[in-house]
PDB file of C-alpha atoms in Angstrom:
ATOM      1  CA  SER A   1     -34.114  -4.807  47.212  1.00 88.00           C
ATOM      2  CA  ASP A   2     -37.336  -4.984  45.207  1.00 88.00           C
ATOM      3  CA  GLU A   3     -37.115  -8.773  45.156  1.00 89.00           C
ATOM      4  CA  GLU A   4     -36.809  -8.915  48.954  1.00 93.00           C
ATOM      5  CA  ALA A   5     -39.743  -6.538  49.391  1.00 95.00           C
ATOM      6  CA  ILE A   6     -41.938  -8.632  47.112  1.00 95.00           C
ATOM      7  CA  GLU A   7     -40.904 -11.814  48.901  1.00 94.00           C
ATOM      8  CA  LEU A   8     -41.883 -10.205  52.208  1.00 95.00           C
ATOM      9  CA  MET A   9     -45.230  -9.153  50.732  1.00 96.00           C
ATOM     10  CA  ALA A  10     -45.904 -12.729  49.636  1.00 95.00           C
ATOM     11  CA  ARG A  11     -44.910 -14.181  53.027  1.00 95.00           C
ATOM     12  CA  SER A  12     -47.185 -11.691  54.787  1.00 96.00           C
ATOM     13  CA  GLY A  13     -50.158 -13.015  52.808  1.00 96.00           C
ATOM     14  CA  CYS A  14     -50.423 -10.408  50.046  1.00 97.00           C
ATOM     15  CA  LYS A  15     -52.541 -11.900  47.257  1.00 97.00           C
ATOM     16  CA  GLY A  16     -52.657  -9.003  44.805  1.00 97.00           C
ATOM     17  CA  VAL A  17     -51.500  -5.465  44.090  1.00 97.00           C
ATOM     18  CA  PHE A  18     -53.010  -2.491  42.280  1.00 97.00           C
ATOM     19  CA  LEU A  19     -50.402  -0.898  40.014  1.00 97.00           C
ATOM     20  CA  GLY A  20     -50.923   2.665  38.789  1.00 97.00           C
ATOM     21  CA  ILE A  21     -48.843   2.040  35.685  1.00 98.00           C
ATOM     22  CA  GLU A  22     -50.751   4.680  33.659  1.00 98.00           C
ATOM     23  CA  SER A  23     -49.004   4.044  30.315  1.00 98.00           C
ATOM     24  CA  GLY A  24     -46.813   1.602  28.455  1.00 98.00           C
ATOM     25  CA  SER A  25     -45.244   4.479  26.519  1.00 98.00           C
ATOM     26  CA  PRO A  26     -41.947   5.917  27.775  1.00 98.00           C
ATOM     27  CA  SER A  27     -42.771   9.338  26.319  1.00 97.00           C
ATOM     28  CA  ILE A  28     -46.161   9.498  28.063  1.00 98.00           C
ATOM     29  CA  LEU A  29     -44.623   8.369  31.369  1.00 98.00           C
ATOM     30  CA  THR A  30     -42.165  11.272  30.947  1.00 97.00           C
ATOM     31  CA  ASN A  31     -45.055  13.673  30.239  1.00 97.00           C
ATOM     32  CA  MET A  32     -46.679  12.437  33.469  1.00 97.00           C
ATOM     33  CA  ASN A  33     -43.444  13.077  35.418  1.00 97.00           C
ATOM     34  CA  LYS A  34     -43.412   9.429  36.492  1.00 96.00           C
ATOM     35  CA  SER A  35     -40.040   8.195  37.709  1.00 94.00           C
ATOM     36  CA  ALA A  36     -40.854   4.559  36.901  1.00 94.00           C
ATOM     37  CA  THR A  37     -39.997   3.126  33.518  1.00 96.00           C
ATOM     38  CA  VAL A  38     -41.611   0.529  31.285  1.00 97.00           C
ATOM     39  CA  GLU A  39     -38.706  -1.790  32.120  1.00 97.00           C
ATOM     40  CA  LYS A  40     -39.216  -1.349  35.870  1.00 96.00           C
ATOM     41  CA  TYR A  41     -42.925  -2.099  35.529  1.00 97.00           C
ATOM     42  CA  THR A  42     -42.166  -5.161  33.391  1.00 97.00           C
ATOM     43  CA  ASN A  43     -39.659  -6.478  35.936  1.00 96.00           C
ATOM     44  CA  GLY A  44     -41.995  -5.731  38.827  1.00 96.00           C
ATOM     45  CA  ILE A  45     -44.894  -7.630  37.259  1.00 97.00           C
ATOM     46  CA  GLU A  46     -42.596 -10.595  36.588  1.00 97.00           C
ATOM     47  CA  MET A  47     -41.319 -10.595  40.182  1.00 96.00           C
ATOM     48  CA  LEU A  48     -44.839 -10.326  41.612  1.00 97.00           C
ATOM     49  CA  ARG A  49     -46.037 -13.174  39.399  1.00 97.00           C
ATOM     50  CA  GLY A  50     -43.037 -15.249  40.465  1.00 96.00           C
ATOM     51  CA  HIS A  51     -44.190 -14.940  44.075  1.00 96.00           C
ATOM     52  CA  GLY A  52     -47.817 -15.783  43.315  1.00 96.00           C
ATOM     53  CA  ILE A  53     -49.067 -12.206  43.726  1.00 98.00           C
ATOM     54  CA  MET A  54     -51.776 -11.143  41.283  1.00 98.00           C
ATOM     55  CA  THR A  55     -51.372  -7.855  39.410  1.00 98.00           C
ATOM     56  CA  PHE A  56     -54.048  -5.297  38.546  1.00 98.00           C
ATOM     57  CA  GLY A  57     -52.782  -2.595  36.156  1.00 98.00           C
ATOM     58  CA  SER A  58     -54.429   0.794  35.839  1.00 98.00           C
ATOM     59  CA  PHE A  59     -53.867   2.762  32.616  1.00 98.00           C
ATOM     60  CA  ILE A  60     -54.832   6.232  31.407  1.00 98.00           C
ATOM     61  CA  ILE A  61     -55.537   6.918  27.745  1.00 97.00           C
ATOM     62  CA  GLY A  62     -55.522  10.433  26.287  1.00 97.00           C
ATOM     63  CA  PHE A  63     -52.975  12.172  28.518  1.00 97.00           C
ATOM     64  CA  PRO A  64     -51.525  15.288  26.824  1.00 96.00           C
ATOM     65  CA  GLY A  65     -49.112  14.139  24.105  1.00 97.00           C
ATOM     66  CA  GLU A  66     -50.945  10.834  23.531  1.00 98.00           C
ATOM     67  CA  THR A  67     -51.019   9.613  19.920  1.00 98.00           C
ATOM     68  CA  ALA A  68     -52.211   6.465  18.200  1.00 98.00           C
ATOM     69  CA  GLU A  69     -48.622   5.228  18.429  1.00 98.00           C
ATOM     70  CA  THR A  70     -48.327   5.789  22.196  1.00 98.00           C
ATOM     71  CA  VAL A  71     -51.674   4.059  22.739  1.00 98.00           C
ATOM     72  CA  GLU A  72     -50.310   1.113  20.746  1.00 98.00           C
ATOM     73  CA  GLU A  73     -47.239   1.070  23.000  1.00 98.00           C
ATOM     74  CA  THR A  74     -49.583   0.679  25.980  1.00 98.00           C
ATOM     75  CA  VAL A  75     -51.544  -2.085  24.236  1.00 98.00           C
ATOM     76  CA  ASP A  76     -48.247  -3.844  23.430  1.00 98.00           C
ATOM     77  CA  PHE A  77     -47.142  -3.468  27.061  1.00 98.00           C
ATOM     78  CA  ILE A  78     -50.360  -5.091  28.314  1.00 98.00           C
ATOM     79  CA  ARG A  79     -50.032  -7.919  25.791  1.00 98.00           C
ATOM     80  CA  GLN A  80     -46.387  -8.494  26.724  1.00 98.00           C
ATOM     81  CA  THR A  81     -46.661  -8.323  30.523  1.00 98.00           C
ATOM     82  CA  LYS A  82     -50.120  -9.916  30.830  1.00 97.00           C
ATOM     83  CA  PRO A  83     -51.259  -8.426  34.139  1.00 98.00           C
ATOM     84  CA  ASP A  84     -53.926 -10.607  35.746  1.00 98.00           C
ATOM     85  CA  SER A  85     -56.408  -7.796  35.324  1.00 98.00           C
ATOM     86  CA  TYR A  86     -56.324  -4.226  34.081  1.00 98.00           C
ATOM     87  CA  ARG A  87     -58.443  -1.193  33.352  1.00 98.00           C
ATOM     88  CA  ALA A  88     -57.957   1.666  30.956  1.00 97.00           C
ATOM     89  CA  GLN A  89     -59.783   4.910  31.454  1.00 97.00           C
ATOM     90  CA  MET A  90     -59.814   8.223  29.644  1.00 97.00           C
ATOM     91  CA  TRP A  91     -57.711  11.060  31.038  1.00 96.00           C
ATOM     92  CA  TYR A  92     -59.615  14.069  32.301  1.00 88.00           C
ATOM     93  CA  CYS A  93     -58.607  17.284  33.994  1.00 82.00           C
TER      94      CYS A  93
END
């Protein structure tokens, strides 16, 4: 299970993970063909935090289909999940 994997990571000495979350918007994640969901990312961050593993979230702004509303969904996601650190960079082809 995910919980068991994270527990193993913590026991092995893992101190932090880089998460290519990309967006907090379900519609943009769909546009990116990502199989992960906002809920899965939220749960994963909570589980990592629960095992003392720091989280670094990477986000992309401006992917095709992005709107002011989808950017706000990403901002809300960051505010809600509170990764230890994050970066947001502009999408480019």
